[in-house]
């Protein structure tokens, strides 16, 4: 199986683009977005809005409290603390506004496609009437001709046309849409380039695909996902603990003879509660959806994205996902003592005029492996092509007295040796083609279902992540087994009917596993709906798109793997920043507690290991660090932390080290540095 | 033999004894709680209580059982104290005052055994034997029952049944606590612990108070209760006459909490899951022992407040074991410890009593902490967090959070108010940072159901009696309700299969995570308060 390792230039390009997509598509953060999102950030100061986030609401309320004190009894310190507390709220608002802003830009470009199309509706008597696209109802039949915009989502019920879907998919090459079959769905807002089709409307205006997309990317319907809710509960718990700890501190301080000001206590509280993750939590969620959109995947809910990270079993269609979809020549086997060179030349001749994908793949293999010309010479063009017929079951060429044929073994007089080769190829899941010159059998061509390059590695990655891959195919078990082992999938479902797929999903789910699958046909719809993550191909039917909870606009079934990674990355980013946030508190204690209490017990100044200048500078530096770290982490929140498929333990070890240990160390350095500047302010240093 | 070598030898013997008991006792307890047959005695009890022992309960019914049983326990114990004057063996000690009776009733029912009274002058033998000792058994059995309900939550799938509280309660008492306590009471008598129905004994013309000590002594330690029959507790020669009884008492304190990790591993079908919990408990226990021991051995007056019979090492060993298990018995006066040593004892309690914690309570507390730790860890590996095959979602995190929040809430509110009450100044032996340590210690002890006292504080005024009583009740029952709710939602789930993506919870990584969480949660919550008490004291 040598040729699976060889890649055509296109494949290499594809792989490269894919790798590029992993880095670039992750979302680049442009500092200018901070400025453009500023007005939105200001609007979020509304307390009703702040209430949605318990952690930031406490900061908001604390800022207000400190402001009251700063106004009634102004000093450089109190005013500075008040200002920086408000900055903390502002930065949190900004993080969310920036994340939303990226979606908005996308929504605007989508809106432009939603021109108010005029529909040509067919009436009962067969005549046409012109109505606005917004008046269409489900079941209406509309006519769309070349140059016109499809007025709503629907299925083609009559005709065939090329359609430009670039407005939605960004892919400029037109696609063919025809009635019947699995390529019948058209999307409102796309443009018919040729011919005439009749479309039956399947969606109400306002609920079309584009409408849903706009709502999604704008985050208008964003609901907290289950894990986000659980995390919010944990963060609220931490906030309550710190609220109690700080509130109880005042009586202890009074008892010890050193009552603290409300400003200082509020500053301590804000520094301790998990503001970093609290501020970035919703931005992380929005950015996660955004990363999917950038990969041209639309999820109907954040819950689906989260579920993608939990997937245990991945059902993948063989054809088009694991293999290229058509059989390719992978090996030439000489037989009956004939020379290999002679066989290859004969093979090439037999296929020169064969325009089928199999024929082309034979020529490609001859060119790649044996360096034979891919184009026929002038002499060869004079040959007479013998096309495949059902009677002869072979095709070939007659050239200068040579009659070269290739075809199924049954059409030739075969020796035992040849029959053995043929049987072996069949057992391996390949298709044997016997080649003969003037009725003398020279050898056999092996046609194989070629596994796409890199699949084995990706499945290995998935296995490391704990995800089992199951290949689904209509092939017989023997063929399926051969391909399954070549591709490195964990299991396969052969001779699969749609109901088998459904049964498999149910069985996996009974065992507590979460299942993801891709599909495009109407047949797939029930399974797509049953799966925990169902990714419908955009080329598929409306039924499939309705049933799944994601739509891939590129119709690339391998994208499921990326979706899983995005889901995981989303959770990891939340966990990592929570850890970072909590780990930060250690340094803040070392900064603030000596500042508060060294006046009562001078011995506590030993805890001032950062040697911060004054109590005021120490507290202010901690507050400033706490605010600035939010801004510093916005890019990370939007981009997501780096994710490499590996075992759970390795991931945890790595993230604990970076975000746990890093979270302990960073604020020591940060607060120390800020103090060097802050101490220069008169009235503080 | 130098005291250090003697101390190390005692630690060595203790560890060997615990290791020997670990397997048989752990496996035995697993069988007790999963057995389907009932003994005759048990059947008689069930008939008496009109209980169908083969019917199982939902988490809420189980919780009503716990709360109802405990409430009735408080009422009975209160009434018993208030009518002491009518009971035999009261030696004219009379009725216990109402505030003290309330505090004591709550204290013994919650397995705290905080004592605001002086036993020799307040409690007669009837209340001791029919009231306090009974609660020493059943309050311990309640803790174990709740722990078993939680374990069933992990083990069972798609059910709302968590077992029967009454059956768990009866079995814990009859099959585990009673036999072991009986045997060790005899052993303690043989080693010199007293057992008498007389009010006192004449020693060289002086009457020294006496009591049926041994019977209560064994269960006092075994059930991690800690309430002494005599005021000096295990520092009293009648309760703890020599090094051997001292070592046996420490062994009894630790044996059930330690062996329960084996029971847990056995029941969840993977003993390593139990080993890792024990490892974390043992690591923190050893670290804190080192801190207390070194602090005391190098202090200014090492033997202040300690019995010369035991010396520094055995006192440190006892102090560390009693505060890390919610026992609260003492063989030395923690108030006299150094800032660091006393702070260490306090920190043991502030960890939430899970290193190894009280009987049952230690296991369920550390499991709750494991849930919090695994939630964060799960996020960090990119999957919906799970632990022992159960997903940790909104319900589970909420229950765990409530369970963890209860203790710091009542502790900080209680201690905060106490610190600024004018009456408090008069109740304290010491001013300044040590005074604050005494207040913090009292509320830490009550809120964690430990019951040990810093002793430098007089807690008989109405505020302390009432507030500490409330702390004990909330510190006990809010976590219990939350833990049972948690068990309910865990049991309702289906099991998540283990894959390569599952974070293993048996290795050093998980141990680090869990240990780190225990320390971190306590540190983050209490460092500000500790800064003005033990930390200031230690840095002076």
Coordinates of N, CA and C in Angstrom, one line a residue, chain A residues 227 229-231 233-234 237 240-242 244-245 248-249 251-256 309-310 312 463-466 509-514 568 571-572 575-576 578-579 582 585 589 593 597 600-601 603-604 606-607 648-649 651-653 655-656, chain B residues 372 375-377 379-385 391 393-394 397-398 401 405 409 412-413 415-416 419-420 425 428 430-433 435-436 439-440 494-495 497 499-504 509 513 520 524-525 527-529 531-532 535-536 539-540:
Chain A
X227 N -22.1 23.6 31.7 CA -20.9 23.7 32.4 C -20.6 25.1 32.9
X229 N -23.0 27.2 33.7 CA -23.8 27.4 34.9 C -23.1 26.8 36.2
X230 N -22.6 25.6 36.0 CA -22.0 25.0 37.2 C -20.8 25.8 37.6
X231 N -20.0 26.3 36.6 CA -18.9 27.1 37.0 C -19.3 28.4 37.7
X233 N -21.8 28.8 39.5 CA -22.2 28.4 40.9 C -20.9 28.4 41.8
X234 N -19.9 27.7 41.2 CA -18.6 27.6 42.0 C -18.0 29.0 42.2
X237 N -19.9 30.7 44.8 CA -19.5 30.2 46.1 C -18.2 30.8 46.7
X240 N -18.9 34.3 47.8 CA -19.5 34.3 49.1 C -18.5 34.1 50.2
X241 N -17.6 33.1 50.0 CA -16.6 32.8 51.0 C -15.8 34.0 51.3
X242 N -15.3 34.7 50.2 CA -14.5 35.8 50.4 C -15.2 37.0 51.0
X244 N -17.6 36.7 53.1 CA -17.7 36.4 54.6 C -16.3 36.7 55.2
X245 N -15.3 36.2 54.6 CA -13.9 36.4 55.2 C -13.6 37.8 55.4
X248 N -15.9 39.4 58.1 CA -15.6 39.0 59.5 C -14.3 39.7 59.9
X249 N -13.5 40.1 58.9 CA -12.2 40.7 59.2 C -12.3 42.0 60.0
X251 N -14.6 43.0 62.4 CA -14.7 42.8 63.8 C -13.4 42.3 64.4
X252 N -12.7 41.4 63.7 CA -11.4 40.9 64.2 C -10.4 42.1 64.3
X253 N -10.5 43.0 63.3 CA -9.5 44.1 63.3 C -9.9 45.1 64.4
X254 N -11.2 45.3 64.6 CA -11.6 46.2 65.7 C -11.1 45.6 67.0
X255 N -11.4 44.3 67.2 CA -10.9 43.6 68.4 C -9.4 43.8 68.6
X256 N -8.7 43.8 67.5 CA -7.2 43.9 67.6 C -6.8 45.3 67.7
X309 N -17.2 18.6 23.1 CA -16.0 18.3 23.9 C -16.1 17.0 24.7
X310 N -17.3 16.6 24.9 CA -17.5 15.4 25.7 C -17.7 14.1 24.9
X312 N -17.7 10.7 23.2 CA -16.9 9.5 23.4 C -16.8 8.6 22.2
X463 N -8.0 8.8 19.8 CA -7.9 7.7 20.8 C -7.3 8.2 22.0
X464 N -6.2 9.0 21.8 CA -5.5 9.5 23.0 C -6.4 10.4 23.8
X465 N -7.4 11.0 23.1 CA -8.3 11.9 23.8 C -9.5 11.1 24.4
X466 N -9.5 9.8 24.2 CA -10.5 9.0 24.7 C -11.7 8.8 23.8
X509 N -25.4 5.3 23.6 CA -25.9 6.2 24.5 C -26.4 5.4 25.8
X510 N -26.9 4.2 25.6 CA -27.4 3.4 26.7 C -26.2 3.2 27.7
X511 N -25.0 3.0 27.1 CA -23.8 2.8 27.9 C -23.2 4.1 28.5
X512 N -24.0 5.2 28.3 CA -23.5 6.4 28.9 C -22.6 7.2 28.0
X513 N -22.5 6.8 26.8 CA -21.5 7.5 25.9 C -22.2 8.6 25.1
X514 N -21.5 9.6 24.8 CA -22.0 10.7 23.9 C -21.5 10.4 22.5
X568 N -13.6 21.1 23.4 CA -12.7 20.9 24.5 C -11.9 22.2 24.9
X571 N -13.9 24.5 27.2 CA -13.9 24.1 28.6 C -12.5 24.3 29.3
X572 N -11.5 24.0 28.5 CA -10.1 24.1 29.1 C -9.8 25.6 29.4
X575 N -11.5 26.4 32.6 CA -10.9 25.8 33.8 C -9.6 26.5 34.1
X576 N -8.8 26.7 33.0 CA -7.4 27.3 33.2 C -7.5 28.7 33.8
X578 N -10.0 29.9 35.6 CA -10.4 29.8 36.9 C -9.3 29.5 37.9
X579 N -8.5 28.5 37.5 CA -7.3 28.1 38.3 C -6.4 29.3 38.4
X582 N -7.9 31.9 40.9 CA -7.8 31.6 42.3 C -6.4 31.6 42.8
X585 N -4.7 34.7 44.2 CA -5.0 35.3 45.5 C -3.9 35.2 46.5
X589 N -2.8 38.2 49.0 CA -2.7 38.2 50.5 C -1.4 38.8 51.0
X593 N -2.5 41.9 53.2 CA -2.6 41.7 54.7 C -1.5 42.4 55.5
X597 N -2.4 45.3 58.4 CA -2.2 44.9 59.8 C -0.8 45.2 60.4
X600 N -0.9 47.2 63.4 CA -1.3 46.6 64.7 C -0.2 45.7 65.2
X601 N 0.2 44.8 64.4 CA 1.3 43.8 64.7 C 2.5 44.0 63.8
X603 N 5.1 42.7 63.5 CA 5.7 41.4 63.0 C 5.2 41.0 61.7
X604 N 3.9 41.4 61.4 CA 3.3 41.0 60.2 C 3.9 41.6 59.0
X606 N 6.8 41.2 58.2 CA 7.6 40.1 57.6 C 7.0 39.5 56.4
X607 N 5.6 39.6 56.3 CA 4.9 38.9 55.2 C 5.0 39.8 53.9
X648 N -5.7 12.8 29.4 CA -6.3 13.7 30.4 C -5.2 14.1 31.4
X649 N -4.4 13.1 31.8 CA -3.4 13.4 32.9 C -2.4 14.4 32.3
X651 N -2.7 16.5 30.0 CA -3.4 17.9 29.8 C -3.5 18.6 31.2
X652 N -3.9 17.8 32.2 CA -4.1 18.4 33.5 C -2.8 18.9 34.1
X653 N -1.8 18.0 33.9 CA -0.4 18.3 34.5 C 0.1 19.6 33.8
X655 N -1.7 22.0 32.3 CA -2.5 23.2 32.6 C -2.3 23.6 34.1
X656 N -2.1 22.6 35.0 CA -1.9 23.0 36.4 C -0.6 23.7 36.5
Chain B
X372 N -15.3 19.0 44.1 CA -14.9 20.4 43.7 C -13.5 20.4 42.9
X375 N -14.1 19.0 39.5 CA -14.8 19.9 38.6 C -13.8 20.8 37.9
X376 N -12.9 21.4 38.7 CA -11.9 22.3 38.0 C -11.0 21.5 37.1
X377 N -10.6 20.3 37.6 CA -9.7 19.5 36.8 C -10.3 19.1 35.5
X379 N -12.7 20.5 33.8 CA -12.7 21.6 32.9 C -11.3 21.7 32.2
X380 N -10.3 21.6 33.0 CA -8.9 21.8 32.5 C -8.5 20.7 31.5
X381 N -9.2 19.6 31.5 CA -8.9 18.6 30.4 C -10.0 18.6 29.3
X382 N -10.9 19.5 29.4 CA -11.8 19.7 28.3 C -13.0 18.8 28.2
X383 N -13.4 18.3 29.3 CA -14.6 17.4 29.3 C -15.5 17.9 30.4
X384 N -16.8 17.6 30.3 CA -17.7 17.9 31.4 C -17.1 17.1 32.6
X385 N -16.9 17.7 33.7 CA -16.2 17.1 34.8 C -16.9 15.9 35.3
X391 N -21.2 12.4 36.3 CA -20.9 13.8 35.9 C -21.2 14.8 37.0
X393 N -22.4 18.2 37.4 CA -23.1 19.3 36.7 C -23.6 20.3 37.7
X394 N -24.6 21.0 37.3 CA -25.1 22.1 38.2 C -25.5 21.6 39.6
X397 N -22.5 20.4 41.7 CA -21.6 21.4 42.2 C -22.4 22.3 43.2
X398 N -23.6 22.5 43.0 CA -24.4 23.3 44.0 C -24.4 22.6 45.4
X401 N -21.0 22.8 46.9 CA -20.7 24.2 47.3 C -21.4 24.5 48.6
X405 N -19.7 25.5 52.1 CA -19.9 26.9 52.5 C -20.4 26.9 54.0
X409 N -19.2 29.8 56.9 CA -20.2 30.8 57.2 C -20.5 31.0 58.6
X412 N -17.3 32.2 60.7 CA -16.9 33.6 60.6 C -17.9 34.5 61.2
X413 N -19.2 34.2 60.9 CA -20.2 35.1 61.5 C -20.2 35.0 63.0
X415 N -17.7 34.0 65.1 CA -16.5 34.6 65.7 C -16.5 36.1 65.5
X416 N -17.0 36.6 64.4 CA -17.0 38.0 64.1 C -17.8 38.7 65.1
X419 N -16.2 38.6 68.6 CA -15.0 39.4 68.8 C -15.3 40.9 69.2
X420 N -16.5 41.4 68.8 CA -16.8 42.8 69.2 C -17.8 42.9 70.3
X425 N -14.7 40.3 76.2 CA -13.4 40.6 76.8 C -13.3 40.0 78.2
X428 N -12.3 36.1 78.2 CA -11.0 35.7 77.7 C -10.0 35.7 78.8
X430 N -6.8 35.8 77.9 CA -5.6 36.5 77.3 C -6.2 37.6 76.4
X431 N -5.5 38.8 76.4 CA -5.8 39.8 75.5 C -5.1 39.6 74.1
X432 N -5.3 40.5 73.2 CA -4.5 40.6 72.0 C -4.7 39.4 71.1
X433 N -3.6 39.1 70.4 CA -3.7 38.0 69.3 C -4.1 36.7 69.9
X435 N -5.9 36.1 72.5 CA -7.3 36.1 72.8 C -8.2 35.9 71.5
X436 N -7.7 36.5 70.4 CA -8.5 36.2 69.2 C -8.3 34.8 68.8
X439 N -10.9 32.8 70.6 CA -12.3 33.0 70.0 C -12.4 32.2 68.7
X440 N -11.4 32.3 67.8 CA -11.4 31.6 66.6 C -11.5 30.1 66.8
X494 N -26.8 8.0 35.1 CA -26.2 6.7 34.6 C -24.7 6.8 34.7
X495 N -24.0 5.7 34.6 CA -22.6 5.7 34.8 C -21.9 6.1 33.5
X497 N -18.9 5.8 31.1 CA -17.8 4.8 31.0 C -16.4 5.4 31.1
X499 N -12.9 6.1 29.8 CA -12.1 6.0 28.5 C -10.7 6.7 28.7
X500 N -10.0 6.7 27.6 CA -8.7 7.3 27.8 C -8.8 8.8 28.1
X501 N -10.0 9.4 27.8 CA -10.2 10.8 28.1 C -10.6 11.0 29.5
X502 N -10.8 10.0 30.3 CA -11.2 10.1 31.7 C -10.0 10.4 32.5
X503 N -10.1 11.4 33.4 CA -9.0 11.7 34.2 C -8.9 10.7 35.3
X504 N -7.8 9.9 35.5 CA -7.7 8.9 36.5 C -7.7 9.6 37.9
X509 N -1.2 12.5 40.7 CA -1.7 13.8 40.2 C -3.0 14.2 40.9
X513 N -3.8 17.2 43.5 CA -4.9 18.1 43.3 C -5.9 18.2 44.5
X520 N -5.8 24.8 50.0 CA -6.1 26.1 49.4 C -7.4 26.7 49.9
X524 N -7.4 30.1 51.8 CA -8.0 31.3 51.2 C -9.1 31.9 52.1
X525 N -9.8 31.0 52.7 CA -10.9 31.4 53.6 C -10.4 32.0 54.9
X527 N -7.0 32.8 56.0 CA -5.8 33.5 56.2 C -6.0 34.9 56.8
X528 N -6.9 35.7 56.3 CA -7.1 37.0 56.9 C -7.3 37.0 58.4
X529 N -8.2 36.1 58.8 CA -8.5 36.0 60.3 C -7.3 35.4 61.0
X531 N -4.3 35.8 60.3 CA -3.2 36.7 60.4 C -3.2 37.5 61.7
X532 N -4.4 37.8 62.2 CA -4.5 38.6 63.4 C -4.5 37.7 64.7
X535 N -1.1 33.6 63.3 CA 0.0 34.0 62.5 C 0.8 35.2 63.1
X536 N 0.1 36.1 63.7 CA 0.7 37.3 64.3 C 1.5 36.7 65.6
X539 N 4.7 34.9 64.5 CA 5.7 35.7 63.9 C 6.4 36.6 64.9
X540 N 5.7 36.7 66.1 CA 6.3 37.6 67.1 C 7.7 37.2 67.6

